[in-house]
């Protein structure tokens, strides 16, 4: 597969995703919306904290909650966006069969087709983090410390979003439209609950905590927090594990997830072709 | 020479739970059964059959969207199971009656997108888009978004998309379904010209429209219940029913008495339509001698004969004679106006 072909496919699919996602408004209004939306999401988080920690304010918990929620906008938003694109093309636009039979790498098309959603999710995260730094004095990347680690973690975050996303896209080939949305929401909710987005893993019951500790998403969030914030006094289940070791554990998990996603995607693609599911419509 | 399309004992079954059934036992439906076809390069090959005969299933298999349950299929010499990507660079497909597409894109943008998926260079892409938009009569709507186009116009964009990559093998699944008469005529003319433009281009066309199949196709296969039951040139197919004639009779019954045709040997009633106290009968006769029996029945029933016309058999007559079934039951299957050649 030539690099030129990959780039051309990705570029045109990315352009399509931009047109699909932003067709309801002008680019300026879309930008404004992309700034306002994460700010309001974070306002909700702030109010929840204010209500819950009314008597016992805990700055470390607030930072944990705020930064975790900002990272969640990226990770869960990107994943959620990616997992529904196949259904969009197959069911809503009824174009999947024509796209699928074009001589281009299908997975590159899917990566580009979800590009705007993933980029927008990253933008939400950036807006939330900048707002936290500017208006709430959260010591995010204070003194520029951790910026290299964060950039690395961000790129790895894209990798894990695409790896898990392809797994979900693959599964969604075999499901009906409504099942697919349900699956996407269920996975997002489970990750939101278990990966230490809004509360430390130490608050989870024993079995769930152990399960959460092996999820690469949990490792990614912990690494991103370590890059963005000074050490917190909360036990997030990784005390005593150095950042390089955690990075190694995460990379191992990411490799396993990527291989699983790759294999599953291709296996399911074959199954979908065998069962005639690439051009069906399940919603009327 | 490598055949453009080759199938060997190709079959496809689907398993599904019948709708509304309380039973959990799935039902197996045969969509294609032991299909053997060989289409050489440069041929415009027609597949004629009623709804549910298996035409679209065959095209889905050949266009790499669906795998067969058994048998083999090759396009351009490549196996559809093992080399789908090689096949995709040779083919394209148009499904008529569809309004698929990204509604927020203009007709031109929509076609441009697919030129990129096919790796067509920019300059050439725009030239081809302009040419194809002209062919389908949309040059003045090129910059209108798909969701602002009518259903027929969206179909035209879809039709143009099928020709963007100049495919070696093109699958046209009811391409003129739902198109205006004059656009459908233009489309047929374009298909013929496109075939002549370059040697070796192949089209597999499925259609309900008998005249379309007769006018366009070099060879026609008749498919029914997933089986190819006859395959020849249109003239060759008509020779399968030698000596047969088609009779169209319009009568006005007297005292509500209509003649009965059931027991006349060699008479096949294709169609019966009643309106305004007039009844139209279409018959396929094994030989002209049967006309005598028909006249006797008419005399006995005292019905008034309003008209009686004799025709040469067409492909529908062939279909009826071979399968004992009508090709089309619905009004949408009325053939479009076909100009004299």
XYZ file of C-alpha atoms in Angstrom:
625
model
C 0.000 0.000 0.000
C 1.590 3.250 -1.134
C 1.989 6.121 1.300
C 0.535 8.450 -1.339
C -2.615 6.352 -1.474
C -2.919 6.336 2.317
C -2.497 10.109 2.537
C -4.935 10.783 -0.299
C -7.567 8.524 1.263
C -7.066 10.006 4.712
C -7.179 13.581 3.408
C -10.364 13.155 1.416
C -12.067 11.223 4.232
C -11.009 13.923 6.704
C -12.426 16.581 4.403
C -15.682 14.590 4.259
C -15.801 14.321 8.047
C -15.324 18.078 8.336
C -18.200 18.696 5.910
C -20.429 16.205 7.725
C -19.710 17.544 11.212
C -19.794 21.252 10.460
C -22.425 21.522 7.753
C -25.000 22.938 10.187
C -23.164 26.198 10.677
C -20.349 28.501 9.572
C -16.738 27.681 10.507
C -16.691 30.634 12.947
C -19.820 29.497 14.762
C -18.474 25.952 14.848
C -15.300 27.277 16.454
C -17.358 29.269 18.965
C -19.446 26.196 19.742
C -16.273 24.148 20.199
C -15.047 26.661 22.776
C -18.314 27.098 24.646
C -19.292 23.443 24.823
C -16.305 22.175 26.845
C -16.481 25.256 29.083
C -20.046 24.409 30.039
C -19.135 20.747 30.513
C -16.423 21.843 32.927
C -18.801 24.253 34.683
C -21.029 21.289 35.485
C -18.001 19.473 36.917
C -17.079 22.530 38.984
C -20.593 22.852 40.398
C -20.721 19.157 41.259
C -17.431 19.529 43.142
C -18.608 22.707 44.900
C -21.751 20.977 46.110
C -20.026 17.752 47.204
C -16.979 19.400 48.798
C -18.943 22.221 50.362
C -17.776 21.406 53.911
C -14.451 19.746 53.146
C -12.785 21.375 50.167
C -9.896 19.324 48.836
C -7.732 21.081 46.271
C -6.046 17.869 45.107
C -9.412 16.197 44.556
C -10.611 19.207 42.588
C -7.526 19.140 40.378
C -7.934 15.389 39.924
C -11.594 15.802 38.995
C -11.098 18.781 36.716
C -8.113 17.481 34.753
C -9.624 13.980 34.570
C -12.830 15.418 33.148
C -10.888 17.481 30.601
C -8.934 14.387 29.530
C -12.189 12.448 29.411
C -13.575 14.943 26.886
C -10.774 13.906 24.558
C -10.550 10.217 25.230
C -14.228 9.341 25.561
C -15.425 11.948 23.064
C -12.995 10.724 20.430
C -13.828 7.100 21.059
C -17.572 7.761 20.983
C -17.216 9.695 17.729
C -15.225 6.968 16.050
C -17.464 4.102 17.014
C -20.558 5.466 15.264
C -19.174 6.502 11.870
C -19.660 3.162 10.172
C -23.323 3.168 11.111
C -23.610 6.751 9.846
C -22.311 5.773 6.424
C -24.168 2.486 6.232
C -27.537 3.485 7.637
C -27.913 7.235 7.347
C -26.109 8.164 4.145
C -26.306 4.661 2.586
C -22.866 5.216 1.052
C -20.887 2.504 2.806
C -21.190 0.008 -0.038
C -19.797 2.486 -2.557
C -17.032 3.522 -0.180
C -16.230 -0.093 0.633
C -15.931 -1.153 -2.992
C -13.604 1.735 -3.846
C -9.981 0.594 -4.193
C -8.663 2.347 -1.100
C -7.597 1.083 2.317
C -10.898 0.907 4.188
C -9.429 1.419 7.656
C -7.600 4.557 6.472
C -10.922 5.880 5.205
C -12.514 5.169 8.599
C -9.615 6.896 10.375
C -10.045 9.995 8.235
C -13.838 9.857 8.344
C -13.712 10.106 12.143
C -10.957 12.728 12.062
C -13.061 15.799 12.767
C -14.694 14.175 15.782
C -11.338 13.176 17.224
C -9.756 16.564 16.503
C -12.752 18.366 17.972
C -12.510 16.208 21.105
C -8.828 17.142 21.408
C -9.782 20.784 20.996
C -12.394 20.461 23.776
C -9.685 19.067 26.030
C -7.298 21.903 25.179
C -9.982 24.545 25.863
C -10.858 22.930 29.196
C -7.202 22.675 30.272
C -6.410 26.261 29.250
C -9.512 27.522 31.068
C -8.492 25.586 34.169
C -5.050 27.120 34.089
C -6.218 30.667 33.364
C -9.394 31.008 35.417
C -9.106 28.412 38.181
C -5.357 28.570 38.832
C -4.975 24.829 38.484
C -1.204 24.234 38.095
C -1.527 22.604 34.678
C 1.927 22.286 33.058
C 3.229 24.791 35.576
C 6.558 26.181 34.445
C 6.366 24.110 31.257
C 7.236 21.007 33.268
C 5.862 17.815 31.817
C 5.099 19.264 28.406
C 7.222 16.682 26.545
C 5.630 13.832 28.456
C 2.202 15.301 27.779
C 2.881 15.588 24.033
C 4.003 11.968 23.989
C 0.978 10.911 26.028
C -1.309 12.896 23.719
C 0.006 11.066 20.638
C -0.350 7.771 22.470
C -3.864 8.871 23.406
C -4.687 9.197 19.721
C -3.316 5.695 19.210
C -5.465 4.191 21.948
C -8.566 6.027 20.734
C -8.064 4.625 17.240
C -7.189 1.140 18.475
C -10.263 0.874 20.698
C -12.309 2.760 18.106
C -11.499 0.229 15.395
C -12.496 -2.544 17.764
C -15.887 -0.868 18.245
C -16.241 -0.034 14.539
C -15.568 -3.673 13.759
C -18.197 -4.869 16.194
C -20.676 -2.278 14.920
C -20.435 -3.872 11.446
C -22.286 -6.853 12.879
C -24.891 -4.902 14.816
C -28.009 -2.973 13.998
C -27.992 0.812 14.236
C -29.577 1.083 17.685
C -27.382 -1.652 19.164
C -24.353 0.216 17.950
C -25.289 3.458 19.702
C -26.081 1.467 22.824
C -22.696 -0.259 22.632
C -20.882 3.040 22.174
C -22.617 4.609 25.161
C -22.110 1.527 27.304
C -18.371 1.394 26.597
C -18.021 5.105 27.263
C -19.935 4.846 30.532
C -17.851 1.889 31.713
C -14.602 3.675 30.906
C -15.881 6.866 32.543
C -16.681 4.941 35.679
C -13.657 2.668 35.910
C -10.684 4.515 34.499
C -10.274 7.168 37.140
C -11.781 10.022 35.168
C -13.673 11.593 38.055
C -12.532 9.736 41.172
C -9.406 7.834 42.211
C -9.315 4.069 41.715
C -8.917 3.608 45.486
C -12.626 4.399 45.776
C -13.590 1.394 43.658
C -14.447 -1.974 45.256
C -11.612 -4.550 45.198
C -12.420 -6.560 42.057
C -13.354 -3.504 40.023
C -10.204 -1.753 41.173
C -8.068 -4.646 40.001
C -9.911 -4.699 36.679
C -9.520 -0.927 36.268
C -5.803 -1.197 36.963
C -5.216 -3.365 33.913
C -7.102 -1.125 31.495
C -4.777 0.866 29.201
C -7.197 3.794 29.391
C -6.582 3.991 33.144
C -2.825 4.010 32.537
C -3.212 6.725 29.930
C -5.218 8.952 32.261
C -2.703 8.462 35.065
C 0.192 9.280 32.727
C -1.572 12.369 31.391
C -2.319 13.549 34.928
C 1.306 13.034 35.929
C 2.387 15.085 32.915
C -0.073 17.897 33.526
C -0.157 18.224 37.320
C 2.305 18.183 40.179
C 2.075 15.027 42.334
C -1.300 14.729 44.077
C -1.906 13.351 47.523
C -4.612 10.971 46.265
C -4.100 7.244 45.826
C -5.018 6.407 42.271
C -3.853 2.822 42.480
C -0.431 3.401 40.930
C 1.511 4.671 43.930
C 5.052 3.364 43.802
C 5.023 2.809 40.060
C 7.400 5.194 38.346
C 6.327 7.119 35.272
C 8.698 5.246 32.891
C 7.435 1.916 34.195
C 3.838 3.056 33.886
C 4.605 4.192 30.343
C 6.000 0.765 29.563
C 2.943 -0.943 31.040
C 0.698 1.353 29.029
C 2.597 0.761 25.791
C 2.350 -2.995 26.328
C -1.402 -2.691 26.878
C -1.701 -0.455 23.849
C 0.170 -2.967 21.689
C -2.086 -5.791 22.866
C -5.189 -3.674 22.301
C -3.998 -2.595 18.834
C -3.256 -6.148 17.744
C -6.594 -7.338 19.114
C -8.405 -4.483 17.380
C -6.602 -5.120 14.082
C -7.339 -8.828 14.130
C -10.918 -8.379 15.282
C -11.609 -5.679 12.707
C -10.407 -7.829 9.816
C -12.111 -10.935 11.121
C -15.406 -9.080 11.531
C -15.044 -7.390 8.141
C -14.888 -10.879 6.614
C -17.867 -11.993 8.689
C -19.856 -8.918 7.636
C -19.056 -9.664 3.986
C -20.027 -13.303 4.494
C -23.324 -12.319 6.135
C -24.077 -9.483 3.709
C -24.087 -6.783 6.371
C -22.026 -4.133 4.600
C -24.951 -2.624 2.752
C -27.914 -3.410 4.941
C -30.200 -0.880 6.557
C -31.594 -1.754 9.940
C -33.309 1.534 10.810
C -36.272 2.888 8.899
C -8.818 -14.305 -23.181
C -9.675 -13.865 -19.490
C -13.434 -13.508 -19.056
C -14.571 -10.202 -17.535
C -16.933 -12.138 -15.287
C -16.892 -15.838 -14.624
C -18.969 -17.756 -12.136
C -18.844 -21.443 -11.471
C -21.660 -23.170 -9.640
C -22.184 -19.987 -7.639
C -24.795 -20.019 -4.930
C -25.945 -17.939 -2.029
C -28.400 -18.676 0.740
C -29.594 -16.438 3.541
C -30.801 -17.594 6.884
C -33.342 -15.520 8.740
C -36.100 -15.821 11.238
C -39.357 -15.154 9.411
C -40.947 -11.861 10.382
C -43.785 -12.248 12.871
C -43.043 -15.910 13.389
C -43.197 -17.300 16.915
C -40.897 -20.116 15.936
C -37.208 -19.687 16.713
C -36.305 -21.932 13.829
C -34.539 -19.903 11.143
C -35.594 -20.247 7.561
C -33.058 -20.648 4.771
C -33.808 -18.698 1.619
C -32.005 -19.471 -1.618
C -31.087 -16.261 -3.413
C -28.775 -17.794 -6.008
C -28.513 -21.389 -7.035
C -25.686 -22.955 -9.047
C -25.143 -19.970 -11.347
C -22.719 -20.493 -14.220
C -21.958 -17.426 -16.291
C -19.147 -16.377 -18.562
C -19.084 -12.814 -19.814
C -16.235 -11.965 -22.162
C -14.654 -8.497 -22.141
C -16.508 -5.989 -24.298
C -19.946 -7.476 -23.789
C -23.046 -5.715 -22.516
C -24.700 -8.521 -20.680
C -28.242 -8.312 -19.355
C -29.788 -10.111 -16.449
C -33.540 -10.214 -16.668
C -35.761 -11.380 -13.880
C -38.526 -10.369 -11.501
C -38.011 -8.896 -8.029
C -36.343 -11.383 -5.721
C -34.945 -13.461 -8.577
C -31.358 -13.007 -7.339
C -30.095 -10.292 -9.700
C -28.946 -7.902 -6.986
C -27.436 -10.729 -4.940
C -25.299 -11.696 -7.925
C -24.152 -8.092 -8.352
C -23.411 -7.780 -4.611
C -21.195 -10.848 -4.854
C -19.394 -9.708 -7.983
C -18.845 -6.223 -6.563
C -17.121 -7.730 -3.470
C -19.838 -6.714 -1.005
C -21.046 -10.219 -0.307
C -19.434 -13.634 -0.260
C -21.103 -16.638 -1.852
C -22.277 -19.622 0.153
C -20.699 -21.947 -2.406
C -19.113 -21.876 -5.819
C -16.587 -19.509 -7.348
C -16.700 -16.104 -8.969
C -13.993 -14.208 -10.807
C -13.950 -10.640 -12.054
C -11.170 -9.682 -14.436
C -9.585 -13.018 -13.637
C -9.418 -12.326 -9.894
C -11.169 -14.444 -7.319
C -13.746 -12.393 -5.390
C -12.877 -14.211 -2.164
C -9.118 -13.947 -2.248
C -8.424 -10.775 -4.287
C -11.239 -8.321 -3.597
C -8.896 -5.318 -3.585
C -7.620 -6.121 -7.095
C -11.206 -6.392 -8.305
C -12.176 -3.055 -6.720
C -9.725 -1.193 -8.907
C -11.448 -2.650 -11.999
C -15.102 -2.216 -11.163
C -17.846 0.185 -10.228
C -21.522 -0.180 -9.547
C -24.701 1.857 -9.878
C -27.877 0.875 -8.109
C -30.908 2.561 -9.595
C -33.706 3.984 -7.477
C -31.309 4.964 -4.703
C -30.939 8.348 -3.083
C -27.764 7.570 -1.187
C -25.143 10.262 -0.693
C -23.917 12.900 1.701
C -26.696 15.469 1.562
C -24.486 18.331 2.699
C -22.181 17.968 -0.306
C -22.939 19.468 -3.697
C -23.256 17.172 -6.698
C -19.800 18.208 -7.841
C -18.236 17.754 -4.366
C -19.872 14.383 -4.003
C -18.375 13.193 -7.283
C -15.014 14.786 -6.473
C -14.889 12.818 -3.224
C -15.205 9.551 -5.100
C -12.575 10.546 -7.661
C -10.201 10.839 -4.721
C -11.211 7.434 -3.426
C -10.361 6.089 -6.894
C -7.071 7.976 -7.055
C -7.979 10.080 -10.096
C -5.690 13.124 -10.477
C -7.279 16.535 -9.749
C -7.415 17.992 -13.276
C -8.669 14.829 -14.860
C -11.196 14.410 -12.043
C -12.852 17.777 -12.671
C -12.954 17.212 -16.434
C -14.635 13.866 -15.932
C -17.079 15.282 -13.364
C -18.147 18.085 -15.724
C -18.579 15.644 -18.592
C -20.656 13.197 -16.547
C -22.807 15.934 -15.035
C -23.580 17.034 -18.579
C -24.470 13.486 -19.585
C -27.034 13.226 -16.799
C -28.317 16.752 -17.395
C -27.117 18.227 -14.123
C -24.499 20.693 -15.351
C -26.584 23.622 -14.074
C -27.113 21.907 -10.692
C -23.491 20.971 -10.132
C -23.142 23.274 -7.145
C -26.453 22.441 -5.512
C -26.305 20.348 -2.346
C -27.614 16.810 -2.686
C -30.320 17.350 -0.079
C -31.688 20.177 -2.225
C -31.882 17.966 -5.308
C -34.942 15.914 -6.186
C -34.900 12.137 -5.825
C -34.396 11.689 -9.555
C -31.514 14.165 -9.592
C -29.796 12.340 -6.754
C -30.128 9.152 -8.764
C -28.443 10.882 -11.658
C -25.520 11.882 -9.442
C -25.292 8.264 -8.345
C -25.309 7.157 -11.972
C -22.497 9.594 -12.815
C -20.494 8.274 -9.842
C -20.469 4.819 -11.399
C -18.545 6.017 -14.447
C -15.987 8.211 -12.654
C -13.167 5.672 -12.689
C -13.794 4.374 -16.212
C -14.256 0.856 -14.846
C -13.355 -2.178 -16.920
C -16.372 -3.965 -15.514
C -19.451 -1.965 -14.588
C -22.439 -3.349 -12.712
C -25.655 -1.502 -13.433
C -28.474 -2.617 -11.185
C -31.698 -1.197 -12.641
C -29.906 2.029 -13.651
C -32.885 3.810 -15.195
C -35.321 2.968 -12.417
C -37.282 6.088 -11.536
C -35.583 8.362 -14.073
C -37.518 10.711 -16.371
C -38.218 9.236 -19.783
C -35.892 11.586 -21.658
C -33.102 11.218 -19.088
C -33.479 7.436 -19.170
C -33.155 7.623 -22.936
C -30.030 9.763 -22.601
C -28.615 7.317 -20.088
C -29.147 4.388 -22.446
C -27.539 6.273 -25.310
C -24.605 7.124 -23.042
C -24.224 3.486 -21.974
C -24.002 2.412 -25.618
C -21.521 5.157 -26.483
C -19.458 4.446 -23.399
C -19.171 0.807 -24.420
C -17.985 1.825 -27.885
C -15.445 4.383 -26.598
C -12.943 1.792 -25.449
C -12.598 -1.836 -26.405
C -12.910 -4.352 -23.644
C -15.334 -2.480 -21.392
C -17.925 -4.792 -19.933
C -21.315 -4.093 -18.417
C -23.522 -6.396 -16.423
C -26.960 -4.815 -16.467
C -29.957 -5.942 -14.500
C -33.307 -4.602 -15.537
C -37.034 -5.037 -15.373
C -37.404 -3.177 -18.619
C -37.578 -5.718 -21.404
C -37.155 -3.212 -24.183
C -34.117 -1.820 -22.392
C -32.592 -5.296 -22.289
C -33.472 -5.907 -25.932
C -32.105 -2.578 -27.071
C -28.879 -2.552 -25.073
C -27.723 -6.067 -24.402
C -25.579 -8.306 -26.543
C -26.733 -11.282 -24.520
C -29.421 -11.720 -21.899
C -29.725 -14.266 -19.118
C -33.135 -14.953 -17.683
C -33.027 -15.532 -13.952
C -35.823 -16.850 -11.813
C -35.743 -18.080 -8.212
C -31.968 -17.695 -8.170
C -31.386 -19.886 -11.212
C -30.249 -18.915 -14.679
C -32.830 -20.614 -16.840
C -31.830 -19.326 -20.259
C -28.979 -17.314 -21.696
C -28.586 -16.119 -25.258
C -28.841 -13.077 -27.509
C -32.300 -11.430 -27.412
C -33.070 -12.924 -30.830
C -31.705 -16.273 -29.730
C -33.976 -16.253 -26.695
C -37.008 -15.539 -28.833
C -36.142 -18.592 -30.903
C -36.690 -20.651 -27.766
C -40.401 -20.230 -28.390
C -40.626 -20.894 -32.134
C -43.955 -20.421 -33.840
C -45.442 -18.698 -30.867
C -47.411 -15.518 -31.146
C -48.744 -12.978 -28.699
C -52.342 -11.937 -28.969
C -53.963 -8.896 -27.380
C -57.717 -9.050 -27.205
C -60.115 -6.402 -25.889
C -63.739 -7.418 -25.406
C -66.916 -6.040 -23.919
C -68.826 -8.799 -22.078
C -72.549 -9.094 -22.601
C -74.756 -9.796 -19.559
C -71.619 -10.140 -17.471
C -70.583 -13.344 -19.247
C -66.880 -13.643 -19.839
C -65.376 -16.457 -21.838
C -63.304 -19.101 -20.070
C -59.916 -19.996 -21.460
C -58.793 -22.544 -18.926
C -59.123 -25.698 -20.958
C -57.636 -24.544 -24.265
C -54.407 -26.434 -24.767
C -51.452 -24.332 -25.898
C -52.970 -21.083 -24.651
C -51.175 -19.148 -21.926
C -53.030 -16.220 -20.401
C -50.363 -13.650 -19.489
C -52.515 -10.782 -18.384
C -56.122 -9.874 -17.710
C -57.188 -6.297 -17.005
C -60.716 -5.000 -16.545
C -61.812 -1.389 -16.756
C -64.995 0.423 -17.830
C -66.773 -2.770 -18.786
C -63.902 -3.694 -21.098
C -61.523 -6.564 -20.553
C -58.014 -6.795 -21.961
C -56.520 -10.256 -22.369
C -52.917 -10.917 -23.328
C -52.229 -14.431 -24.528
C -49.192 -16.352 -25.607
C -50.201 -18.952 -28.176
C -48.235 -22.041 -29.069
C -49.496 -21.793 -32.645
C -51.899 -19.734 -34.724
C -54.468 -22.522 -34.850
C -55.457 -21.693 -31.285
C -56.996 -18.398 -32.471
C -59.838 -20.487 -33.850
C -60.642 -21.839 -30.355
C -60.536 -18.349 -28.910
C -62.997 -17.090 -31.500
C -65.360 -19.995 -30.722
C -65.333 -19.105 -27.039
C -66.043 -15.487 -27.858
C -68.990 -16.431 -30.032
C -70.387 -18.667 -27.301
C -70.131 -15.942 -24.706
C -71.634 -13.351 -27.099
C -68.949 -10.892 -26.052
C -68.240 -7.934 -28.348
C -64.749 -7.868 -29.779
C -63.338 -4.358 -29.551
C -59.847 -5.145 -30.825
C -57.605 -8.069 -31.642
C -53.882 -7.591 -32.270
C -51.180 -10.072 -33.110
C -47.561 -9.435 -32.070
C -44.206 -11.107 -32.402
C -43.139 -12.481 -29.028
C -40.868 -10.325 -26.868
C -38.556 -11.239 -24.000
C -41.418 -11.169 -21.529
C -43.186 -13.797 -23.603
C -40.008 -15.832 -23.515
C -39.870 -15.396 -19.754
C -43.498 -16.451 -19.351
C -43.079 -19.388 -21.685
C -40.025 -20.654 -19.827
C -41.015 -19.959 -16.227
C -44.795 -19.927 -16.436
C -44.632 -16.669 -14.430
C -45.013 -13.016 -15.269
C -41.907 -10.892 -15.152
C -43.474 -7.796 -13.571
C -46.539 -7.465 -11.430
C -46.269 -3.853 -10.433
C -47.001 -0.675 -12.305
C -43.534 0.709 -11.708
C -42.229 -1.912 -14.024
C -43.873 -0.347 -17.031
C -41.174 0.038 -19.650
C -40.016 3.569 -20.325
C -40.343 5.107 -23.745
C -37.703 3.585 -25.976
C -36.886 5.386 -29.198
C -36.845 3.511 -32.457
C -33.364 2.421 -33.450
